[in-house]
Short mmCIF file of C-alpha atoms and ligand atoms in Angstrom, two decimals:
data_model
loop_
_atom_site.label_atom_id
_atom_site.label_comp_id
_atom_site.label_asym_id
_atom_site.label_seq_id
_atom_site.Cartn_x
_atom_site.Cartn_y
_atom_site.Cartn_z
CA MET A 1 0.00 0.00 0.00
CA ASP A 2 1.31 3.44 -0.93
CA LYS A 3 2.31 6.04 1.62
CA LEU A 4 2.78 9.76 1.31
CA VAL A 5 5.84 11.24 2.92
CA ILE A 6 5.78 14.97 3.59
CA GLU A 7 8.59 17.18 4.86
CA GLY A 8 6.60 20.04 6.33
CA GLY A 9 7.39 23.69 6.55
CA ALA A 10 7.53 24.81 2.91
CA ALA A 11 5.20 27.61 1.83
CA LEU A 12 3.07 26.88 -1.24
CA THR A 13 3.61 29.04 -4.30
CA GLY A 14 2.50 28.72 -7.89
CA THR A 15 -0.39 27.74 -10.13
CA ILE A 16 -2.18 24.43 -10.64
CA ASP A 17 -5.27 23.26 -12.50
CA ILE A 18 -8.38 22.02 -10.75
CA SER A 19 -9.78 18.69 -11.96
CA GLY A 20 -13.34 17.71 -12.78
CA ALA A 21 -15.59 17.13 -9.79
CA LYS A 22 -15.76 13.57 -8.46
CA ASN A 23 -19.24 14.01 -7.04
CA ALA A 24 -20.56 15.41 -10.32
CA ALA A 25 -18.75 12.89 -12.53
CA LEU A 26 -20.12 9.85 -10.65
CA PRO A 27 -23.84 10.57 -11.17
CA ILE A 28 -23.21 11.89 -14.69
CA LEU A 29 -21.50 8.62 -15.66
CA THR A 30 -24.51 6.65 -14.40
CA ALA A 31 -26.80 8.83 -16.54
CA ALA A 32 -25.37 6.88 -19.51
CA LEU A 33 -27.64 4.03 -18.40
CA LEU A 34 -30.67 6.13 -19.35
CA THR A 35 -30.11 6.02 -23.10
CA GLU A 36 -29.22 3.64 -25.92
CA GLU A 37 -27.14 6.36 -27.50
CA THR A 38 -23.61 7.42 -26.63
CA LEU A 39 -23.00 9.82 -23.77
CA THR A 40 -19.61 11.48 -23.99
CA VAL A 41 -18.45 12.90 -20.70
CA GLU A 42 -15.54 15.32 -20.66
CA ASN A 43 -13.31 16.55 -17.84
CA VAL A 44 -13.62 13.26 -15.99
CA PRO A 45 -11.03 13.16 -13.21
CA HIS A 46 -8.65 10.20 -12.97
CA LEU A 47 -9.75 8.82 -9.63
CA ARG A 48 -10.25 5.46 -8.03
CA ASP A 49 -13.97 6.13 -7.51
CA VAL A 50 -14.36 6.93 -11.20
CA ALA A 51 -12.56 3.68 -12.10
CA THR A 52 -14.88 1.81 -9.72
CA MET A 53 -17.94 3.38 -11.36
CA LEU A 54 -16.67 2.50 -14.85
CA ASP A 55 -16.04 -1.05 -13.64
CA LEU A 56 -19.58 -1.27 -12.28
CA LEU A 57 -21.12 0.10 -15.49
CA GLY A 58 -18.90 -2.21 -17.55
CA ARG A 59 -20.13 -5.27 -15.66
CA MET A 60 -23.68 -4.28 -16.64
CA GLY A 61 -22.73 -4.14 -20.28
CA VAL A 62 -22.00 -0.43 -20.75
CA SER A 63 -19.13 -0.01 -23.20
CA ALA A 64 -16.64 2.72 -22.39
CA SER A 65 -13.93 4.13 -24.59
CA ARG A 66 -11.52 6.92 -23.94
CA HIS A 67 -12.32 10.22 -25.55
CA GLY A 68 -9.25 12.44 -25.54
CA LYS A 69 -7.22 12.81 -22.38
CA LEU A 70 -10.01 13.35 -19.88
CA GLY A 71 -13.09 12.12 -21.66
CA VAL A 72 -15.01 8.91 -21.76
CA ALA A 73 -17.65 7.82 -24.27
CA LEU A 74 -20.23 5.50 -22.75
CA ASN A 75 -22.77 3.39 -24.56
CA ALA A 76 -25.48 1.42 -22.78
CA ARG A 77 -27.30 0.05 -25.86
CA SER A 78 -27.15 -3.57 -24.81
CA LEU A 79 -27.41 -3.93 -21.08
CA GLY A 80 -26.94 -7.24 -19.37
CA ASP A 81 -27.64 -7.91 -15.72
CA PRO A 82 -28.86 -4.79 -13.91
CA VAL A 83 -26.92 -5.73 -10.79
CA ALA A 84 -24.64 -3.67 -8.56
CA PRO A 85 -22.80 -6.34 -6.57
CA TYR A 86 -21.74 -6.07 -2.94
CA ASP A 87 -18.01 -6.15 -3.70
CA LEU A 88 -18.28 -2.83 -5.56
CA VAL A 89 -20.98 -1.12 -3.51
CA LYS A 90 -19.06 -1.75 -0.30
CA THR A 91 -16.02 0.07 -1.71
CA MET A 92 -18.07 2.98 -3.07
CA ARG A 93 -21.49 3.96 -1.79
CA ALA A 94 -22.11 6.14 -4.84
CA SER A 95 -22.74 2.83 -6.68
CA VAL A 96 -26.30 3.21 -5.41
CA LEU A 97 -26.70 5.89 -8.11
CA VAL A 98 -27.35 3.15 -10.68
CA LEU A 99 -30.64 2.24 -8.98
CA GLY A 100 -32.78 5.08 -10.39
CA PRO A 101 -31.48 4.91 -13.96
CA LEU A 102 -31.71 1.10 -14.18
CA LEU A 103 -35.24 1.06 -12.85
CA ALA A 104 -36.32 3.78 -15.26
CA ARG A 105 -34.70 2.25 -18.32
CA LEU A 106 -35.11 -1.50 -17.72
CA GLY A 107 -37.88 -1.70 -15.14
CA SER A 108 -35.72 -3.68 -12.74
CA ALA A 109 -32.55 -3.42 -10.69
CA ARG A 110 -30.71 -5.34 -8.01
CA VAL A 111 -28.38 -3.18 -5.98
CA SER A 112 -26.49 -4.27 -2.93
CA LEU A 113 -27.52 -2.42 0.19
CA PRO A 114 -24.58 -0.27 1.22
CA GLY A 115 -23.49 -1.05 4.75
CA GLY A 116 -22.29 1.51 7.24
CA CYS A 117 -19.18 3.40 6.24
CA ALA A 118 -16.30 5.18 7.90
CA ILE A 119 -18.20 8.45 8.33
CA GLY A 120 -21.56 7.18 9.51
CA LEU A 121 -24.57 4.96 8.95
CA ARG A 122 -25.71 6.63 5.74
CA PRO A 123 -29.01 4.90 5.01
CA VAL A 124 -30.71 5.05 1.60
CA ASP A 125 -34.32 5.16 2.81
CA GLN A 126 -35.00 8.45 1.02
CA HIS A 127 -33.86 7.04 -2.33
CA LEU A 128 -36.28 4.16 -1.82
CA LYS A 129 -39.11 6.36 -0.60
CA GLY A 130 -38.88 8.44 -3.77
CA LEU A 131 -38.78 5.49 -6.13
CA GLN A 132 -41.65 3.78 -4.30
CA ALA A 133 -43.72 6.95 -4.61
CA MET A 134 -43.15 6.62 -8.35
CA GLY A 135 -44.60 3.12 -8.32
CA ALA A 136 -41.55 0.92 -7.79
CA THR A 137 -41.79 -2.23 -5.73
CA ILE A 138 -38.68 -2.70 -3.65
CA THR A 139 -37.89 -5.68 -1.48
CA MET A 140 -34.79 -6.68 0.43
CA GLU A 141 -33.29 -10.01 -0.50
CA GLN A 142 -30.03 -11.31 0.89
CA GLY A 143 -28.58 -7.86 1.37
CA TYR A 144 -29.81 -6.59 -1.97
CA MET A 145 -32.46 -4.02 -2.84
CA VAL A 146 -34.52 -5.69 -5.52
CA ALA A 147 -36.57 -3.11 -7.39
CA SER A 148 -39.08 -3.44 -10.18
CA ALA A 149 -41.59 -1.22 -11.93
CA PRO A 150 -43.34 -1.58 -15.30
CA ARG A 151 -43.00 2.15 -15.95
CA LEU A 152 -42.33 4.68 -13.25
CA LYS A 153 -44.98 7.34 -12.79
CA GLY A 154 -44.35 10.95 -11.87
CA ALA A 155 -45.06 11.80 -8.23
CA ARG A 156 -44.77 14.54 -5.67
CA ILE A 157 -41.91 13.59 -3.36
CA CYS A 158 -41.03 15.48 -0.22
CA MET A 159 -37.67 14.37 1.11
CA ASP A 160 -37.48 14.00 4.91
CA LEU A 161 -33.95 15.38 4.79
CA VAL A 162 -31.61 16.85 2.23
CA THR A 163 -29.79 14.09 0.39
CA VAL A 164 -27.48 14.69 -2.54
CA THR A 165 -27.37 11.25 -4.19
CA GLY A 166 -31.01 10.66 -3.16
CA THR A 167 -32.05 13.75 -5.12
CA GLU A 168 -29.87 12.64 -8.05
CA ASN A 169 -31.26 9.09 -8.12
CA ILE A 170 -34.85 10.34 -8.21
CA MET A 171 -34.06 13.04 -10.76
CA MET A 172 -32.61 10.43 -13.13
CA ALA A 173 -35.47 7.99 -12.61
CA ALA A 174 -38.05 10.75 -13.10
CA SER A 175 -36.59 11.88 -16.39
CA LEU A 176 -37.88 8.68 -18.05
CA ALA A 177 -41.05 8.38 -15.94
CA GLU A 178 -44.56 9.02 -17.15
CA GLY A 179 -45.69 12.51 -16.20
CA ARG A 180 -44.40 15.11 -13.79
CA THR A 181 -42.28 14.53 -10.70
CA VAL A 182 -41.74 17.26 -8.15
CA ILE A 183 -38.96 16.81 -5.58
CA GLU A 184 -39.42 19.00 -2.54
CA ASN A 185 -36.66 19.62 -0.03
CA ALA A 186 -34.25 18.67 -2.82
CA ALA A 187 -30.49 19.02 -2.41
CA ARG A 188 -29.25 22.31 -3.88
CA GLU A 189 -25.64 21.19 -4.33
CA PRO A 190 -23.87 22.39 -7.50
CA GLU A 191 -23.28 18.73 -8.44
CA VAL A 192 -27.07 18.25 -8.60
CA VAL A 193 -27.21 21.23 -10.96
CA ASP A 194 -24.44 19.71 -13.09
CA LEU A 195 -26.29 16.40 -13.35
CA ALA A 196 -29.48 18.27 -14.34
CA GLY A 197 -27.45 20.05 -17.03
CA CYS A 198 -26.30 16.72 -18.41
CA LEU A 199 -29.80 15.21 -18.30
CA ASN A 200 -31.22 18.24 -20.10
CA ALA A 201 -28.48 17.93 -22.74
CA MET A 202 -29.76 14.36 -23.21
CA GLY A 203 -33.29 15.65 -23.82
CA ALA A 204 -34.67 15.52 -20.28
CA ARG A 205 -36.89 18.26 -18.90
CA VAL A 206 -35.55 19.15 -15.49
CA ILE A 207 -36.16 22.58 -14.05
CA GLY A 208 -35.38 24.10 -10.68
CA ALA A 209 -32.10 22.26 -9.98
CA GLY A 210 -30.15 24.42 -7.55
CA THR A 211 -33.34 25.29 -5.64
CA ASP A 212 -35.13 23.09 -3.12
CA THR A 213 -37.92 22.25 -5.56
CA ILE A 214 -37.00 20.37 -8.70
CA THR A 215 -39.60 19.60 -11.35
CA ILE A 216 -39.01 16.86 -13.88
CA ASP A 217 -41.34 16.21 -16.79
CA GLY A 218 -40.68 12.66 -17.90
CA VAL A 219 -39.94 11.95 -21.56
CA GLU A 220 -40.26 8.71 -23.59
CA ARG A 221 -36.56 8.48 -24.35
CA LEU A 222 -33.31 10.29 -23.85
CA HIS A 223 -30.63 10.69 -26.47
CA GLY A 224 -26.86 10.84 -26.52
CA ALA A 225 -25.00 14.01 -25.64
CA ARG A 226 -21.62 15.47 -24.90
CA TYR A 227 -21.20 17.00 -21.47
CA ARG A 228 -18.33 18.58 -19.56
CA VAL A 229 -18.11 17.94 -15.81
CA MET A 230 -17.85 21.00 -13.55
CA PRO A 231 -14.63 21.71 -11.60
CA ASP A 232 -14.24 20.07 -8.19
CA ARG A 233 -15.15 22.53 -5.45
CA ILE A 234 -13.83 20.26 -2.70
CA GLU A 235 -10.47 19.75 -4.40
CA THR A 236 -10.38 23.52 -4.79
CA GLY A 237 -11.23 24.08 -1.13
CA THR A 238 -8.63 21.55 -0.03
CA PHE A 239 -5.80 23.32 -1.88
CA LEU A 240 -7.01 26.66 -0.51
CA ALA A 241 -7.00 25.30 3.05
CA ALA A 242 -3.52 23.86 2.46
CA ALA A 243 -2.24 27.24 1.29
CA ALA A 244 -3.93 29.02 4.19
CA ALA A 245 -2.24 26.64 6.62
CA ALA A 246 1.21 26.44 5.00
CA GLY A 247 1.29 30.07 3.84
CA GLY A 248 2.23 31.34 0.39
CA ARG A 249 0.44 32.38 -2.75
CA VAL A 250 -1.45 29.90 -4.89
CA ARG A 251 -3.59 30.28 -7.98
CA LEU A 252 -6.08 27.57 -8.88
CA ASN A 253 -6.98 27.63 -12.55
CA GLY A 254 -10.40 26.42 -13.58
CA ALA A 255 -11.76 26.86 -10.05
CA ARG A 256 -15.20 28.38 -9.51
CA ALA A 257 -15.56 30.89 -6.68
CA ASP A 258 -19.33 31.28 -7.15
CA ILE A 259 -19.98 27.86 -5.61
CA LEU A 260 -17.52 28.23 -2.73
CA ASP A 261 -18.83 31.27 -0.86
CA ALA A 262 -19.05 29.60 2.56
CA VAL A 263 -15.47 28.28 2.30
CA LEU A 264 -13.98 31.49 0.91
CA ASP A 265 -15.64 33.51 3.69
CA LYS A 266 -14.06 31.27 6.32
CA LEU A 267 -10.63 31.51 4.68
CA ARG A 268 -10.88 35.31 4.77
CA GLU A 269 -12.00 35.15 8.38
CA ALA A 270 -8.91 33.03 9.06
CA GLY A 271 -6.78 35.87 7.72
CA ALA A 272 -6.09 34.82 4.13
CA LYS A 273 -6.51 37.15 1.18
CA VAL A 274 -8.68 35.57 -1.49
CA GLU A 275 -9.24 36.96 -4.97
CA ALA A 276 -11.31 35.40 -7.71
CA ALA A 277 -12.27 35.71 -11.35
CA PRO A 278 -14.82 33.53 -13.15
CA ASP A 279 -12.27 30.78 -13.78
CA TRP A 280 -9.59 31.07 -11.14
CA ILE A 281 -9.15 31.66 -7.44
CA GLU A 282 -6.01 33.00 -5.85
CA ILE A 283 -5.12 32.85 -2.18
CA GLN A 284 -2.37 34.63 -0.30
CA ALA A 285 -1.64 33.76 3.28
CA HIS A 286 1.14 35.23 5.34
CA GLY A 287 1.60 35.44 9.07
CA THR A 288 -0.74 34.01 11.64
CA ARG A 289 -4.07 32.40 10.95
CA GLN A 290 -7.10 33.05 13.14
CA ALA A 291 -9.28 30.25 14.47
CA VAL A 292 -12.66 30.08 12.74
CA ASN A 293 -15.84 28.51 14.10
CA LEU A 294 -17.91 26.62 11.61
CA ARG A 295 -20.95 24.43 11.29
CA THR A 296 -21.47 22.11 8.34
CA ALA A 297 -24.78 22.28 6.49
CA PRO A 298 -26.23 21.32 3.12
CA TYR A 299 -25.30 23.69 0.26
CA PRO A 300 -25.01 26.68 0.31
CA GLY A 301 -23.84 26.11 3.90
CA PHE A 302 -20.32 25.07 4.82
CA PRO A 303 -19.65 21.67 3.16
CA THR A 304 -19.12 18.63 5.35
CA ASP A 305 -16.49 17.57 2.80
CA MET A 306 -14.35 20.57 3.88
CA GLN A 307 -14.77 20.14 7.63
CA ALA A 308 -11.70 17.94 8.22
CA GLN A 309 -9.37 20.24 6.27
CA PHE A 310 -10.57 23.19 8.37
CA VAL A 311 -10.01 21.26 11.59
CA ALA A 312 -6.38 20.87 10.40
CA LEU A 313 -6.19 24.59 9.59
CA ASN A 314 -7.66 25.51 12.98
CA SER A 315 -5.11 23.25 14.67
CA VAL A 316 -2.38 25.73 13.80
CA ALA A 317 -4.43 28.91 14.17
CA GLN A 318 -4.46 31.50 16.91
CA GLY A 319 -7.35 30.94 19.31
CA THR A 320 -9.96 28.25 19.80
CA ALA A 321 -12.46 27.10 17.20
CA VAL A 322 -15.73 25.27 17.63
CA VAL A 323 -16.44 23.00 14.67
CA THR A 324 -19.86 21.37 14.47
CA GLU A 325 -20.66 18.53 12.08
CA THR A 326 -24.36 18.26 11.30
CA ILE A 327 -24.40 15.96 8.26
CA PHE A 328 -22.59 12.77 9.28
CA GLU A 329 -22.51 11.36 12.80
CA ASN A 330 -19.00 9.96 12.75
CA ARG A 331 -16.90 12.40 10.81
CA PHE A 332 -14.17 13.33 13.30
CA MET A 333 -11.88 10.36 12.75
CA HIS A 334 -9.12 12.78 11.71
CA ALA A 335 -9.09 14.34 15.19
CA GLN A 336 -7.27 11.37 16.69
CA GLU A 337 -4.68 11.29 13.92
CA LEU A 338 -4.17 15.07 14.04
CA ARG A 339 -3.54 14.72 17.78
CA ARG A 340 -0.64 12.41 16.94
CA LEU A 341 0.91 15.42 15.19
CA GLY A 342 0.43 17.52 18.30
CA ALA A 343 -2.95 19.10 17.63
CA ASP A 344 -5.16 19.96 20.60
CA ILE A 345 -8.62 18.74 19.66
CA GLU A 346 -11.43 17.54 21.87
CA VAL A 347 -14.44 15.89 20.35
CA GLU A 348 -17.74 15.80 22.12
CA GLY A 349 -20.69 14.45 20.21
CA ASN A 350 -20.87 16.28 16.92
CA THR A 351 -18.58 19.11 18.01
CA ALA A 352 -14.82 19.46 17.96
CA ILE A 353 -13.11 22.07 20.09
CA VAL A 354 -9.84 22.90 18.38
CA LYS A 355 -7.30 24.90 20.37
CA GLY A 356 -4.63 26.26 18.08
CA VAL A 357 -1.05 25.22 18.87
CA THR A 358 2.11 27.02 17.80
CA ARG A 359 3.57 23.98 16.09
CA LEU A 360 2.80 20.48 14.91
CA ASP A 361 5.46 17.79 14.73
CA GLY A 362 5.65 15.17 12.01
CA ALA A 363 4.61 11.59 12.81
CA THR A 364 3.20 8.52 11.10
CA VAL A 365 -0.56 8.81 10.72
CA MET A 366 -3.24 6.76 9.07
CA ALA A 367 -5.80 7.89 6.53
CA THR A 368 -9.27 6.73 7.58
CA ASP A 369 -11.51 8.17 4.88
CA LEU A 370 -11.15 10.48 1.95
CA ARG A 371 -11.53 13.93 3.52
CA ALA A 372 -9.88 12.86 6.79
CA SER A 373 -6.85 11.96 4.69
CA ALA A 374 -6.90 15.38 3.07
CA SER A 375 -6.78 16.97 6.50
CA LEU A 376 -3.68 14.94 7.33
CA VAL A 377 -2.01 16.25 4.18
CA VAL A 378 -2.86 19.83 5.18
CA ALA A 379 -1.41 19.23 8.64
CA GLY A 380 1.65 17.41 7.27
CA LEU A 381 2.49 20.42 5.10
CA VAL A 382 2.71 22.57 8.24
CA ALA A 383 4.23 20.09 10.69
CA ARG A 384 7.92 20.22 11.50
CA GLY A 385 9.85 17.24 10.21
CA THR A 386 8.49 14.20 8.44
CA THR A 387 4.86 13.14 8.32
CA THR A 388 4.08 9.76 6.81
CA ILE A 389 0.49 9.15 5.78
CA GLU A 390 -0.46 5.51 5.42
CA ARG A 391 -3.37 4.06 3.44
CA VAL A 392 -3.19 6.65 0.71
CA TYR A 393 -5.77 4.74 -1.32
CA HIS A 394 -8.42 6.77 0.50
CA LEU A 395 -6.94 9.94 -1.01
CA ASP A 396 -6.74 8.37 -4.46
CA ARG A 397 -10.51 7.90 -4.37
CA GLY A 398 -11.07 11.62 -4.65
CA TYR A 399 -7.89 13.58 -5.38
CA GLU A 400 -6.17 13.41 -8.74
CA ARG A 401 -2.38 13.22 -8.36
CA ILE A 402 -2.46 15.26 -5.14
CA GLU A 403 1.26 14.79 -4.51
CA GLU A 404 2.15 15.98 -8.03
CA LYS A 405 -0.02 19.05 -7.74
CA LEU A 406 1.37 19.92 -4.32
CA SER A 407 4.95 19.34 -5.50
CA ARG A 408 4.34 21.81 -8.29
CA LEU A 409 3.49 24.34 -5.58
CA GLY A 410 6.79 23.69 -3.82
CA ALA A 411 5.65 21.18 -1.21
CA ARG A 412 8.14 18.47 -0.30
CA ILE A 413 5.88 15.50 -0.75
CA ARG A 414 6.44 12.13 -2.35
CA ARG A 415 4.62 8.84 -2.77
CA VAL A 416 6.37 5.75 -1.52
CA PRO A 417 5.06 2.42 -2.79
N1 EPU B 501 -29.46 10.13 4.60
C1 EPU B 501 -30.51 9.40 5.12
N2 EPU B 501 -31.29 8.71 4.24
C2 EPU B 501 -31.07 8.70 2.91
C3 EPU B 501 -30.00 9.45 2.39
C4 EPU B 501 -29.23 10.17 3.28
O1 EPU B 501 -30.74 9.38 6.32
O2 EPU B 501 -31.81 8.04 2.19
C5 EPU B 501 -28.63 10.93 5.52
C6 EPU B 501 -27.16 10.50 5.51
O3 EPU B 501 -26.94 9.43 6.38
C7 EPU B 501 -26.48 11.78 5.92
C8 EPU B 501 -27.32 12.87 5.30
O4 EPU B 501 -28.58 12.26 5.03
O5 EPU B 501 -26.51 11.90 7.33
C9 EPU B 501 -26.79 13.46 4.00
O6 EPU B 501 -26.37 12.42 3.14
P1 EPU B 501 -26.40 12.53 1.57
O7 EPU B 501 -27.36 11.52 1.06
O8 EPU B 501 -26.58 13.93 1.14
O9 EPU B 501 -24.94 12.05 1.21
P2 EPU B 501 -24.53 11.25 -0.08
O10 EPU B 501 -25.41 11.64 -1.19
O11 EPU B 501 -24.40 9.81 0.26
C10 EPU B 501 -22.87 13.01 -1.06
C11 EPU B 501 -21.42 13.03 -1.42
C12 EPU B 501 -20.59 13.02 -0.15
C13 EPU B 501 -20.97 14.25 0.67
C14 EPU B 501 -22.47 14.24 0.95
C15 EPU B 501 -22.95 15.48 1.68
C16 EPU B 501 -21.43 11.92 -3.55
C17 EPU B 501 -21.06 10.74 -4.37
N3 EPU B 501 -21.13 11.88 -2.26
O12 EPU B 501 -23.08 11.80 -0.34
O13 EPU B 501 -19.24 13.09 -0.53
O14 EPU B 501 -20.26 14.25 1.88
O15 EPU B 501 -23.20 14.15 -0.29
O16 EPU B 501 -22.66 16.62 0.95
O17 EPU B 501 -21.96 12.88 -4.08
C18 EPU B 501 -16.90 12.78 -0.32
O18 EPU B 501 -16.78 13.19 -1.48
O19 EPU B 501 -15.92 12.61 0.45
C19 EPU B 501 -18.24 12.48 0.19
C20 EPU B 501 -18.44 11.71 1.26
#
């Protein structure tokens, strides 16, 4: 298993490109299941989760061919078994995104029930509630959700809570359903908007994505399209947090500031100078950082996927920060590892009290999930001496060549097989 070895203490300076968004690419790739024609997806990041999704789609009979450097052309004309097996779903919960499209296109699907995961229980009851409201019959058999429906029918669905992939699953299913579906209390995340953009490019009629009410008028069939995935706002935020912690001046090309307000506000509050144009963000951080309180919330609130990186930033800030996690019940696994570097963090329930320390010292730490790993990288860049991060495969799920990008900014970081 690969490790990352970081010699901390170097400021970050320079320019890098932001990759396509993992959490937009994953649902967009599954949208290929909705049509017999070819869906060409551009700006697909090279990530383990993307490879897992392509593997899953491939096992169902979707053919995939490379399209340029970052594109993939998918064709789901002849689908075989509409099954998402346990061995894939357990490695990537986003596999559940095939449920809606398969049900809508083929009238049946068998998807392994995702178990718990490192960051919490994460049930899928809202996905099922929505599909059942549209007429699907869903039973549980030997750990699998077995769904069937002759043709889904439009329905009014009020989600009990805001769920990103739940909203996406229903949106995809509804685009081939008979009649109108209205999703209330829908997720407003930019990735939901990106998926809606792709579906509409395929001939769907989705309006209201980005608000909490999404209306989908079902169509008989969808056609092929070419669609470019949006830039990754969490990758962007992670590099910004790294620069804020390590100091320096970094420009992120291709980044979108308009979808990062909550994060940019907190970086400014921490003392960084942030400038932005429509397709880049630049951060300058010199001197001390100030502790910033934050509370995660669905978009446009502060993203849970940026919480761990900000705990790392707060670890080396002046003052004490209160960080509250409201989305996932077990998302402070990084606290223990950050403590091994000398951070002063106390976790009580869903709140972490982070008292800034004047220095962190390198140590060997273990990545526990994707964003927790990112926080260890941020801390390792600041810590004195050598930090070794084990189980880097978590990072590879969601960050494209993170060590190469950071090296380009002057970080002393290398991957050791
Ligand atoms: N929830 C339910 N029932 C459901 C669905 C969700 O109780 O049917 C709960 C979850 O347990 C959680 C909350 O609702 O407490 C929100 O979960 P959501 O469904 O929004 O999460 P998700 O769709 O499974 C996506 C991202 C996550 C990101 C969350 C929150 C993808 C592929 N994943 O997950 O990304 O943290 O939204 O924004 O889009 C990551 O990239 O590291 C990551 C974990």
